[in-house]
XYZ file of C-alpha atoms in Angstrom:
583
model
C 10.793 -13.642 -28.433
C 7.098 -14.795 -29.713
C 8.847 -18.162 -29.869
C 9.575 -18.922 -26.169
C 6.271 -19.662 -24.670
C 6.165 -21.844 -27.640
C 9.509 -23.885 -26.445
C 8.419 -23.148 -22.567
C 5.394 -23.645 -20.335
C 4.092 -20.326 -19.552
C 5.953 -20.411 -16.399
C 9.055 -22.963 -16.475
C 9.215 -25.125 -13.510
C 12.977 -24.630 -12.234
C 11.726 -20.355 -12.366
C 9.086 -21.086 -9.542
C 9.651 -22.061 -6.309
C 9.382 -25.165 -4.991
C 6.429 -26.325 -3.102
C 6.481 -25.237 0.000
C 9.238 -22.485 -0.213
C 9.026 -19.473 1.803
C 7.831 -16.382 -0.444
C 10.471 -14.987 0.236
C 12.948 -17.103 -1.044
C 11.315 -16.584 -4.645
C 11.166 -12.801 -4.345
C 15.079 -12.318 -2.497
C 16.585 -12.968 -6.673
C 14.620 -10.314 -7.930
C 15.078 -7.601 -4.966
C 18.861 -8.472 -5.234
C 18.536 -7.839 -9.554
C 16.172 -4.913 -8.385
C 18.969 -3.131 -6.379
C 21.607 -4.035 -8.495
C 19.638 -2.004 -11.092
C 19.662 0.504 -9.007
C 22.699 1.071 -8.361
C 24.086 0.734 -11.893
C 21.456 3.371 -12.315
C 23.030 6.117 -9.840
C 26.057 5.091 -11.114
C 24.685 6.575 -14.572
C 23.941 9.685 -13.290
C 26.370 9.965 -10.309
C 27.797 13.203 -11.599
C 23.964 14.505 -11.042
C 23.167 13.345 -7.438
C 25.085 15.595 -5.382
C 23.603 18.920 -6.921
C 20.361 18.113 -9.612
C 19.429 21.701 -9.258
C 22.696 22.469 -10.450
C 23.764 20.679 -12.805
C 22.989 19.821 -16.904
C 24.480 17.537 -19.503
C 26.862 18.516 -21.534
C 26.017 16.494 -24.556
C 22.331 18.174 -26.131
C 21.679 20.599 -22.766
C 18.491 21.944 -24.832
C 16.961 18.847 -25.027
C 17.979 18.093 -20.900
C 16.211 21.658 -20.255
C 12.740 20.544 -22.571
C 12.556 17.447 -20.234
C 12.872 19.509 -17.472
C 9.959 21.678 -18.919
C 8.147 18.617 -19.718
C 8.421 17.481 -16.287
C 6.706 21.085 -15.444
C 3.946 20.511 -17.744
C 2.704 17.286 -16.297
C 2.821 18.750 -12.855
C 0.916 21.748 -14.490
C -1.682 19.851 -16.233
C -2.488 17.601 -12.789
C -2.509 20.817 -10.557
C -5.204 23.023 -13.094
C -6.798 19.750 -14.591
C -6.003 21.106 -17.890
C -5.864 19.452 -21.355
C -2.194 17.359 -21.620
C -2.365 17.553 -25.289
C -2.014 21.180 -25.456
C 0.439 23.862 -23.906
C -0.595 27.529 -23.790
C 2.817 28.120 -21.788
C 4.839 28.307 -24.827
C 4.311 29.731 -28.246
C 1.510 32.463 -26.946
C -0.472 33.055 -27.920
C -0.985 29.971 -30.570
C 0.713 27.243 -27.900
C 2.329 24.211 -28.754
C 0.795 20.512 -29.785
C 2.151 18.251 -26.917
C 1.000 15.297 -28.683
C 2.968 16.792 -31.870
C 5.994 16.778 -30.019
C 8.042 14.831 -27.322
C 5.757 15.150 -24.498
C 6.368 12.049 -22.277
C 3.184 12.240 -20.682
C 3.206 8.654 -19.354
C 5.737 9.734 -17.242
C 5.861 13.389 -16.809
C 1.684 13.034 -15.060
C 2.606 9.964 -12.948
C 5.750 12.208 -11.997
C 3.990 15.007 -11.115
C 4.299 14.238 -7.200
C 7.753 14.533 -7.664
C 8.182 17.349 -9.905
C 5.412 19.493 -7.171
C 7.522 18.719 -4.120
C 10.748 18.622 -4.975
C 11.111 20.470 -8.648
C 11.869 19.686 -12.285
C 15.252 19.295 -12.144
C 15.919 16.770 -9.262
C 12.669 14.848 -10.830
C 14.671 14.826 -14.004
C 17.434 12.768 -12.232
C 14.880 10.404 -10.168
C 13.119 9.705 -13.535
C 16.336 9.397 -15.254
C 17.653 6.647 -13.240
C 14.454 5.078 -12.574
C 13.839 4.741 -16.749
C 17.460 2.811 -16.551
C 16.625 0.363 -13.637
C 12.923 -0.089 -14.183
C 13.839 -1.035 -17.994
C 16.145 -3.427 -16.688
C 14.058 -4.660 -14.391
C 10.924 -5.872 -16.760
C 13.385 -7.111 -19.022
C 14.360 -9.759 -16.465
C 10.962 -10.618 -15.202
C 10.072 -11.034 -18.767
C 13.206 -13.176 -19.226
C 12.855 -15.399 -16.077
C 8.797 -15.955 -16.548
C 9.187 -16.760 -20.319
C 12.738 -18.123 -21.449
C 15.265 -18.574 -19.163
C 15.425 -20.899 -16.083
C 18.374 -19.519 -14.826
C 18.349 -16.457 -12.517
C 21.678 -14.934 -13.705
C 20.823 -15.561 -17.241
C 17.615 -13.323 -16.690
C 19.456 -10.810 -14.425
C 22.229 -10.521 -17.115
C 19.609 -10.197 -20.152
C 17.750 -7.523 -17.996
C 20.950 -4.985 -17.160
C 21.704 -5.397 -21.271
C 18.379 -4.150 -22.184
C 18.604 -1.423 -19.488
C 22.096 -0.301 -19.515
C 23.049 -0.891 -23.400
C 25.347 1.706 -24.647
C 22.922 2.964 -26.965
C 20.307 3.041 -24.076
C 22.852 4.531 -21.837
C 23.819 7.299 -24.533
C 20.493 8.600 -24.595
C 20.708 9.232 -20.764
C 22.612 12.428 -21.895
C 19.739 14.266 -21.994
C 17.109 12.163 -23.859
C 14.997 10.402 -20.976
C 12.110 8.845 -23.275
C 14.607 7.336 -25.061
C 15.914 5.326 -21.475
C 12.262 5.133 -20.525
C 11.482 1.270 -22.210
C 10.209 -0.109 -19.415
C 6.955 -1.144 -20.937
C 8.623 -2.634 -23.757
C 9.930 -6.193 -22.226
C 5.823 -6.035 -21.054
C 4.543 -5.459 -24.576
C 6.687 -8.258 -25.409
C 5.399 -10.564 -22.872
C 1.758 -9.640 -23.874
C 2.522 -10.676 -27.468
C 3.961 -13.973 -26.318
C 0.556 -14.745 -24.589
C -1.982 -13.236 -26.769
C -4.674 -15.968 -27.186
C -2.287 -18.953 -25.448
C -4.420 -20.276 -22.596
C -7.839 -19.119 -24.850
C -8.296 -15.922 -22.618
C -8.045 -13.950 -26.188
C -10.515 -11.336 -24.645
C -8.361 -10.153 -21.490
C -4.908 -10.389 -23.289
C -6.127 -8.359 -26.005
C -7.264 -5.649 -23.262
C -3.943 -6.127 -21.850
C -1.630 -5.191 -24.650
C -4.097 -2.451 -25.473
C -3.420 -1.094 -22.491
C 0.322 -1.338 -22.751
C 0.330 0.191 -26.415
C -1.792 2.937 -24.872
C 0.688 3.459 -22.317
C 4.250 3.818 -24.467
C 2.263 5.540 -27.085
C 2.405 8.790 -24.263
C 6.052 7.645 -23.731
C 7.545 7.292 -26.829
C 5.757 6.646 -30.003
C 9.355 5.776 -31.872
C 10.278 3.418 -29.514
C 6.722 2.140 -30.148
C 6.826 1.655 -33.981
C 10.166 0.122 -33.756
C 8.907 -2.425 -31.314
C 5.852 -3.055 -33.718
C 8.112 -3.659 -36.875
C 10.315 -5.966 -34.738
C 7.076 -7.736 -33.895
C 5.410 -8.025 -36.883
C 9.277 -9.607 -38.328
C 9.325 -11.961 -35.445
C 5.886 -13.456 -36.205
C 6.750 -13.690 -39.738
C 9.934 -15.601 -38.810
C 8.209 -17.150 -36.174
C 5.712 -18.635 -38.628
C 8.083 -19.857 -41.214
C 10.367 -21.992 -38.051
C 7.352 -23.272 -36.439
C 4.796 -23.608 -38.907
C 3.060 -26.226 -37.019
C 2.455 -23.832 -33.845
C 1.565 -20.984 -36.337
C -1.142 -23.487 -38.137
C -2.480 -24.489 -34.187
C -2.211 -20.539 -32.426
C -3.402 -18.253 -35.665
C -7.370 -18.197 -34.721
C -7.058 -16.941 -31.386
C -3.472 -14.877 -31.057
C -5.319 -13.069 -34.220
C -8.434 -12.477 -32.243
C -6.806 -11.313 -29.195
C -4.554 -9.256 -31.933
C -7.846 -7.649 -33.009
C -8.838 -6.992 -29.113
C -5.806 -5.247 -28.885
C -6.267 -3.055 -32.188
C -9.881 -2.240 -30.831
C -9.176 -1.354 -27.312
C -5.741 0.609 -28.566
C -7.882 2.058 -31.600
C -10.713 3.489 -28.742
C -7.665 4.978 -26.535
C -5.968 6.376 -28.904
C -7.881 7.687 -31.348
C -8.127 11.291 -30.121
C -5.164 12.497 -28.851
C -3.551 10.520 -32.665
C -6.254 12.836 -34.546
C -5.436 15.805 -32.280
C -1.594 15.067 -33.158
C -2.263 15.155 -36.904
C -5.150 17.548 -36.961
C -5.484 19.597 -34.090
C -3.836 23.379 -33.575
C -0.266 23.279 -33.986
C 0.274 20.304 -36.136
C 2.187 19.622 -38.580
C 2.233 16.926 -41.768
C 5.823 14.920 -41.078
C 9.567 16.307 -40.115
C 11.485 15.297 -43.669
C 14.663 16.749 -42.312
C 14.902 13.648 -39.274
C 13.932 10.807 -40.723
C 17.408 10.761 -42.941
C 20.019 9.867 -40.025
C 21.178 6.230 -40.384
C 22.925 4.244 -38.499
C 26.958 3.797 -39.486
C 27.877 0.310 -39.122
C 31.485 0.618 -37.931
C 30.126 2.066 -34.665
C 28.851 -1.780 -33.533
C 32.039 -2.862 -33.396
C 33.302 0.590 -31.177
C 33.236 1.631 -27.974
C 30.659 4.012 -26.896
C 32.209 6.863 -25.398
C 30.177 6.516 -22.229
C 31.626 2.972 -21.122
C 34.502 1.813 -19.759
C 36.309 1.049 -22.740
C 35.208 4.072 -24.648
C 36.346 7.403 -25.263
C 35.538 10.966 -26.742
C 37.646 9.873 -29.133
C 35.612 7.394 -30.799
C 33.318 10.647 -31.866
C 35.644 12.197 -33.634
C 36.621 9.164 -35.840
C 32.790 8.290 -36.457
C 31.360 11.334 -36.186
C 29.040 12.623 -32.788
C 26.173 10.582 -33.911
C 23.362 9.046 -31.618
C 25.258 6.032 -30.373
C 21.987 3.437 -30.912
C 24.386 0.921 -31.489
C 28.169 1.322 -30.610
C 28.006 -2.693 -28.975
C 31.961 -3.505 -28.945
C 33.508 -5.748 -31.326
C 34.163 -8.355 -28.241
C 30.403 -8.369 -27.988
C 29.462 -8.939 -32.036
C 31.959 -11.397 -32.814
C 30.867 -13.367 -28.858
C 27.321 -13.103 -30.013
C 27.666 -14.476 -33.306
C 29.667 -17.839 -32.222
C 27.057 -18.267 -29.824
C 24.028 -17.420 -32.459
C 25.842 -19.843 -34.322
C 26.402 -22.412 -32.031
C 22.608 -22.543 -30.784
C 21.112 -22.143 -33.943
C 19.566 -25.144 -34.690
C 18.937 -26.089 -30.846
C 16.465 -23.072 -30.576
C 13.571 -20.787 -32.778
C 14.269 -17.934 -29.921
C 17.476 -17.315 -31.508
C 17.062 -17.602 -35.318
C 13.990 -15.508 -34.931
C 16.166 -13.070 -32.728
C 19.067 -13.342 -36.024
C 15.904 -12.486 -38.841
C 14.989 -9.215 -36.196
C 19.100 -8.036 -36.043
C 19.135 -8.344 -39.691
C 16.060 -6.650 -40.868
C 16.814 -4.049 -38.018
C 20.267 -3.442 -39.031
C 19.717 -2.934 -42.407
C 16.884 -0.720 -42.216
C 18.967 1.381 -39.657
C 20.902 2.202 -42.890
C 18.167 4.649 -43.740
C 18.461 6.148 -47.141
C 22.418 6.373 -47.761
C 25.049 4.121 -46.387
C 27.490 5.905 -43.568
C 30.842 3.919 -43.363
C 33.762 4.850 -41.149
C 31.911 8.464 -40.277
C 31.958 9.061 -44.149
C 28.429 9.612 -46.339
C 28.964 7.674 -49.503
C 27.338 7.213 -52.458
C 25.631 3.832 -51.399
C 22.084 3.938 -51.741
C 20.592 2.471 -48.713
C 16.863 0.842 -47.921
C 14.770 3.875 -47.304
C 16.190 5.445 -50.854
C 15.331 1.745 -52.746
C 12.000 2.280 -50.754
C 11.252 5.535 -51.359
C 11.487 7.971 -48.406
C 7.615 8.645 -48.216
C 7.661 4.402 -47.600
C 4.463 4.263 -45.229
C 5.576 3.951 -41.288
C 8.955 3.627 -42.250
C 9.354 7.739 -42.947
C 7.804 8.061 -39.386
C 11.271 7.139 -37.133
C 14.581 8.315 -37.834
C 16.416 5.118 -39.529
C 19.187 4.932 -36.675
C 17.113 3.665 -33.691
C 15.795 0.735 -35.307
C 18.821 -0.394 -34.016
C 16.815 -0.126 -30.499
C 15.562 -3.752 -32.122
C 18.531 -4.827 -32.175
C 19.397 -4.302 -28.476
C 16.505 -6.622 -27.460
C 17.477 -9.119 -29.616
C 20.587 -9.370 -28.372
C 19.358 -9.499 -24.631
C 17.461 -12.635 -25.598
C 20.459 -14.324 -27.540
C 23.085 -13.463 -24.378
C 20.503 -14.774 -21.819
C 20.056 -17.551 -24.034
C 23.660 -17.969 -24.253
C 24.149 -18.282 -20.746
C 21.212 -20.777 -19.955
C 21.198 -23.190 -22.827
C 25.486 -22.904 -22.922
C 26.613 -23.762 -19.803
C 30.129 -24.169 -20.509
C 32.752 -22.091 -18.641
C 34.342 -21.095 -22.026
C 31.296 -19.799 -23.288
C 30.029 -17.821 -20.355
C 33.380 -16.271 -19.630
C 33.390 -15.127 -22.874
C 30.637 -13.445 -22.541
C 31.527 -11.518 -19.278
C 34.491 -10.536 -21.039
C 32.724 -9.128 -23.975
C 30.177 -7.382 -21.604
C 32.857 -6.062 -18.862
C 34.548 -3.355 -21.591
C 30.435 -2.016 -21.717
C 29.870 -0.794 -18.184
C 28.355 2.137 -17.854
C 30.705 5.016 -16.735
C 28.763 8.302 -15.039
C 27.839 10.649 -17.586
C 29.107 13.400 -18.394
C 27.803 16.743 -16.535
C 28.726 20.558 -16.261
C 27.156 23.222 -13.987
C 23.558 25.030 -14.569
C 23.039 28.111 -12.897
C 19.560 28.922 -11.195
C 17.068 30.981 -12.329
C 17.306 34.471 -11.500
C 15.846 34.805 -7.775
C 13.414 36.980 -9.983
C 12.080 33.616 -10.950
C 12.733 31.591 -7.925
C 11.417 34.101 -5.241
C 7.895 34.734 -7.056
C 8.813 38.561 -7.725
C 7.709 37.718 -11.146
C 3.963 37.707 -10.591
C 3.871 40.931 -9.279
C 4.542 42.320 -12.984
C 2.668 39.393 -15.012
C -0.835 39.918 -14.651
C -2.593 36.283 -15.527
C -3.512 36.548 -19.244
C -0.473 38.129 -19.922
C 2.955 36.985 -20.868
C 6.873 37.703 -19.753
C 9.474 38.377 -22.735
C 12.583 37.168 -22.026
C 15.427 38.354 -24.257
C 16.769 35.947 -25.404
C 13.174 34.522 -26.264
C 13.462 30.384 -25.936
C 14.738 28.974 -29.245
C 16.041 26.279 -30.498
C 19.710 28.105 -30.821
C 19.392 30.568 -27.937
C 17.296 30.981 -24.610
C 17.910 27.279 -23.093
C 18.925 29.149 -19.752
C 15.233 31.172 -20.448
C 13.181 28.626 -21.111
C 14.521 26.532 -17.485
C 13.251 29.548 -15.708
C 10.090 28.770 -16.948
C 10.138 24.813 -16.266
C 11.504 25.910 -12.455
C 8.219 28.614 -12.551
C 5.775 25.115 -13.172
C 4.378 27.166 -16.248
C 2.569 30.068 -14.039
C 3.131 32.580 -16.717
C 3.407 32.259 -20.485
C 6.139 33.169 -22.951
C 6.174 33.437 -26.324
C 8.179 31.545 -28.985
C 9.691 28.538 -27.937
C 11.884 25.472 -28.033
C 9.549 23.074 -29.464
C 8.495 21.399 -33.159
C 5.883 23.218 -34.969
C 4.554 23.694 -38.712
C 6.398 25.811 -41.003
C 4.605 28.159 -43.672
C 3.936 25.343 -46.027
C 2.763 23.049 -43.055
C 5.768 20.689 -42.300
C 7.351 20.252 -39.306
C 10.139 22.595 -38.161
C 11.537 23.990 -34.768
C 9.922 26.711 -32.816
C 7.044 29.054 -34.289
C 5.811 29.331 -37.851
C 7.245 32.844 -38.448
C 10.549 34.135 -37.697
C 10.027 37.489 -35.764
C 11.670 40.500 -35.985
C 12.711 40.392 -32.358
C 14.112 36.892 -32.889
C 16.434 37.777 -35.771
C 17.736 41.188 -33.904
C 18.529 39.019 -31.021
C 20.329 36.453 -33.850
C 22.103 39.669 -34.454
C 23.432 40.009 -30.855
C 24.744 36.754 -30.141
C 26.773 36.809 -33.994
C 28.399 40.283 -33.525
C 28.486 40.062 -29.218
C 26.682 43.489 -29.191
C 23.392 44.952 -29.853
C 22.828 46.459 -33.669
C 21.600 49.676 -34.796
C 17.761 49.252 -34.187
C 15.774 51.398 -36.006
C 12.528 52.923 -36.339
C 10.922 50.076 -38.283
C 12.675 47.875 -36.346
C 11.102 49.221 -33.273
C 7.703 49.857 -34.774
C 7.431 45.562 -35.651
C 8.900 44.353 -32.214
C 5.918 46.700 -30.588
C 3.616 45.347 -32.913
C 5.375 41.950 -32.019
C 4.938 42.244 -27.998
C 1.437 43.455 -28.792
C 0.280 40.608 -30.253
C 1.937 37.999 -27.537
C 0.443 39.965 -25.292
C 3.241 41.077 -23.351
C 3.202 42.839 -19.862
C 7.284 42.752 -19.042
C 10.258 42.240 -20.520
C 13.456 40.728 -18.819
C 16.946 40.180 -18.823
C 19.805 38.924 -16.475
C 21.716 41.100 -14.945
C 24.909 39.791 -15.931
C 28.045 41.041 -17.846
C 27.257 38.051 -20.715
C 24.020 39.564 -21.078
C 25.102 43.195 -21.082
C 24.307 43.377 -25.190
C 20.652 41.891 -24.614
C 20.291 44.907 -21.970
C 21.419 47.586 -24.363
C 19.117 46.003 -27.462
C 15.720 46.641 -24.908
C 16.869 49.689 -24.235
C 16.935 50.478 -27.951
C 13.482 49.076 -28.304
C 11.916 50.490 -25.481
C 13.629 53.112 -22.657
C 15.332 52.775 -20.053
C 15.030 49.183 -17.832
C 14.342 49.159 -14.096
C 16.535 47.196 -11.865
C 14.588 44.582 -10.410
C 16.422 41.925 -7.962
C 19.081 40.198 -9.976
C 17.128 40.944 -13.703
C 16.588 44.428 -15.272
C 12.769 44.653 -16.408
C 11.021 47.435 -18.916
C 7.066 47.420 -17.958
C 5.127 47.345 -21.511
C 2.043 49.898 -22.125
C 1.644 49.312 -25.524
């Protein structure tokens, strides 16, 4: 995409209006686009809009509930002015690293409006459909200013790069992965970095932006930088000439943009890396490549897909998953516009390198791990940047390229042939609504404020089961509904292990962790006994407890009977049973 101010005025002629031309006649294209977004992105989550307070994916429902509890902590941090980079809600008393962990906070702060008026959970669904359609929507502004002249070229470009299937896969529960909105503008800033000799201001600009997804979604980030630093590179070697005329000042606005990103950034990158609660890397996700049978299936969350594409591949993150009508339409037309255009073979160098490092280190084929060594092995998994992102969504590189090539495709190929084709191979990837399953409220414990009467501030609630990353999802909602007014310990969150790498939850495995392990593998509470009790007191002492609490449910019956073990008889308390701590 560097390429296509190069081949296009910065704004083509037949993408303005004419002289003369009511505003509103430009704008009624992009309202129309704008709505049509919309709508595909309700019909993403359509399962979700009659009841978002009661209802959760099916697919990772831990990682829906975090977002949820992300959503809390923005709303948190805006209401108490408190540090973003740092959660005392989780984990007390040593809190979590929100900058060492998925914390969204480009979204989750501007969202906090939202999240205050109406809750976590029906902010979840507004964000989640607004990531879908707002992606889509820069994606065809960026399109119409820079490439394309025709209107349904850049509206078709823009609902790929929104509504891909490996963009809508991620809706299952993974919102920063949907959330690229910025990216089509990063992209745009590149393309004018230094053109018009205003090096200065679009320098600041992209600084800006890089600020901006770096609190979104530093992945996303990195894979946009290595699929700009491989377009420039194959930019250079089409269109030397250009390259020889633009390096002075798109490198000086580069180094603006390195400053101004460098000044932003720096602290909350050192706080990250350095600051309480971090950790030195996550070996055990930066292994999971990408298998490359699954871009020629059908991603189960289309029209043309099914469940049972999972079970044939294996229930991997579907990055790529594009349809074999699409891959075998998109290479004819690569093909076929080749030599007419440096947009496209630039976009061909990207899907290559992209597709090949989505390998990571062993090659998947067919849903089977073989023996194939793949880049990040020949490379060495410590391979600077590269052992930063999990291998798989560089294929998120590969789902702009593509954008480009089918807008491309439609206004440089006029032919009926062609763009038939190309509805045809698109038509089998509309989105179908996602899949969803019921999610009980809190206990009215939570939701009717009974809580603070037995959670003095300072002090923390124990919920049995504590929040985990195997148990407590249902918990740890009850604290994202509860905006983070009183603190719990453990957690479902990444944090350093013993030896200082990165691991789910806390750094030590308590005692009243692995007795509650113990519940949920025999369904009943085990023998407790008096050293048992003696390190959960010492335990609840140190997180500072003040109450302990459990549903009053049948399913929780054995979490009931292991606090009474540990200490007395419980006190029926609206719809929970509660044991007051004096420790």
């Amino acid at each position: 995409m560097t390429t296509a101010l190069i081949e296009a005025p910065a704004r083509i002629a037949d993408a303005a209006p004419e002289a003369g031309a009511p505003a509103r006649a430009a704008r009624w294209p992009h309202l129309v686009a704008a709505g049509v977004y919309l709508a595909l992105g309700l019909v993403v989550m359509g399962r979700y809009l009659a009841d978002p307070n009661g209802t959760l994916t099916p697919q990772v429902p831990a990682d829906h509930t975090w977002f949820q509890w992300l959503l809390s902590h923005g709303a948190h941090v805006v209401r108490h002015l408190e540090n973003p980079l740092f959660s005392a809600a989780q984990n007390a008393p040593d809190g979590v690293n929100m900058m060492a962990n998925t914390s969204v906070l480009g979204v989750t702060i501007p969202l906090a409006p939202v999240t205050m008026l109406f809750g976590p959970r029906v902010a979840y669904v507004v964000w989640m459909v607004g990531a879908c359609a707002g992606t889509a929507m820069t994606a065809h502004w960026m399109l119409q200013r820079y490439l394309v002249r025709s209107r349904a070229a850049a509206f078709l470009g823009g609902a790929f790069a929104g509504f891909a299937p490996g963009i809508v896969h991620h809706a299952n529960g993974q919102p920063n992965f949907v959330s690229n909105f910025l990216i089509p503008l990063i992209v745009a800033a590149v393309i004018r970095l230094g053109i018009d000799g205003r090096w200065r201001r679009d320098g600041l600009v992209l600084g800006g932006l890089v600020t901006w997804q770096l609190f979104i979604n530093e992945e996303v980030l990195l894979v946009t930088a290595i699929a700009g630093a491989v377009m420039a590179f194959a930019w250079a070697a089409f269109r030397p000439d250009e390259a020889r005329r633009r390096w002075r000042s798109f490198g000086a606005a580069l180094g603006v943009t390195a400053v101004t990103a460098g000044v932003l950034c720096a602290y909350p990158i050192w706080f990250q890396f350095h600051g309480p609660g971090s950790f030195s890397g996550m070996p055990a996700f930066n292994t999971w490549g990408e298998d490359p049978v699954t871009w020629v299936t059908f991603a189960r969350d289309t029209v043309a897909g099914s469940p049972a594409a999972e079970l044939t591949q294996g229930r991997t993150e579907q990055n790529s998953w594009f349809g074999w009508p699409l891959v075998l339409v998109l290479t004819v037309i690569t093909t076929m516009l080749w030599r007419r255009t440096a947009v496209v073979r630039t976009a061909a160098v990207v899907t290559g390198v992209a597709a090949v490092l989505s390998i990571g280190p062993a090659l998947r084929f067919g849903g089977e791990l073989t023996a194939i060594p793949g880049p990040q092995a020949l490379l060495g998994e410590d391979f600077p940047v590269l052992n930063l992102a999990m291998p798989s969504r560089m294929t998120y590189a590969v789902i702009g390229a593509f954008a480009v090539v089918l807008a491309l495709a439609w206004d440089r190929l006029p032919a009926r042939t062609v763009r038939a084709a190309i509805v045809l191979a698109l038509v089998p990837l509309i989105p179908q609504p996602l899949p969803a399953m019921p999610d009980g409220a809190p206990p009215r414990f939570i939701t009717s404020g009974t809580w603070r009467a037995y959670v003095p501030e300072g002090k923390t609630m124990i919920t049995l089961p504590l929040p985990s990353n195997w148990a407590g999802r249902d918990q740890l909602s009850w604290h994202a509904w509860a905006r983070h007014e009183y603190a719990v310990p453990e957690g479902y969150f990444l944090g350093p292990d013993p030896d200082g790498a990165g691991h789910m939850g806390p750094t030590h495995l308590s005692r009243t962790t692995v007795l509650v392990h113990l519940t949920i593998e025999a369904g009943a509470a085990p023998a407790v006994s008096a050293e048992d009790r003696s390190a959960v007191r010492a335990e609840v002492a140190r997180w500072n407890g003040a109450v302990v609490v459990v549903r009053d449910t049948a399913g929780d019956r054995a979490y009931r009977d292991l606090a009474e073990q540990l200490f007395g008889p419980g006190e029926s308390v609206d719809d929970v049973w509660i044991w007051k701590l004096d420790l």
